[in-house]
């Protein structure tokens, strides 16, 4: 499942390859990926065909493309979704679900969409094997789709409010890992990044928000950003390629993990074997020496 850095890689690719183009010849090849567009596939195509893509934005793991109509195409990649930019003649992917032709837009005075007609013509393709992800049109959603307005900004967002984050964490009587995964407090931090950041900060995930000092919370936020930034660099190798690609795996997951998935392996700081514990139907990994469990447990 793509985590936030992978989704940011996709956003940057969209910014580079899709913004400034007009969507034409929109084809919905399977109804499931547009199921959240309640007016149906034909309406989805009607609202997007001929529209100019003016930006590529992200909130947490959601992406949206503001259109010149004031609407937006809202996208979530789910477990296996990909947004690819392909030459128009490239063979269809096996799990191709939605296809948008991309017209070059003249930068001249007419502000009319002009199909270049020459060899550089490209398509934006939504490919999704398992189809947990999808696309919809958010009416008047160009600034911020109402469907995702409840999602907090993520720590890589320049407008992320650090002071508000510290204050929110200190009001929560739950464990810091649970707080990190709460999308209404901070978005985009998945299980892997939470474990990695907590290891760097030497905090056990059960430490209560109310018991953390502001300096510890700020340090943790720093570490969240460091971990995500490292992953972004690893994923960044695909920026310049034609492909706007995500498959939930970046090199980061293989090479740079210090805690997540490292059960039994020596902590790279102190040599103590990393421990795995059950956490909300998933697993948590921590170093029992660097990240001691809080002594006093309160409900
Ligand atoms: Zn350790």
CSV table of C-alpha atoms and ligand atoms in Angstrom, one decimal, residues 267 270 287 290, ligand 1:
chain,number,residue,atom,x,y,z
A,267,UNK,CA,19.1,-2.5,17.1
A,270,UNK,CA,22.5,-0.5,21.0
A,287,UNK,CA,13.9,-1.6,20.6
A,290,UNK,CA,16.2,2.5,23.4
B,1,LIG,ZN1,18.3,0.1,20.8
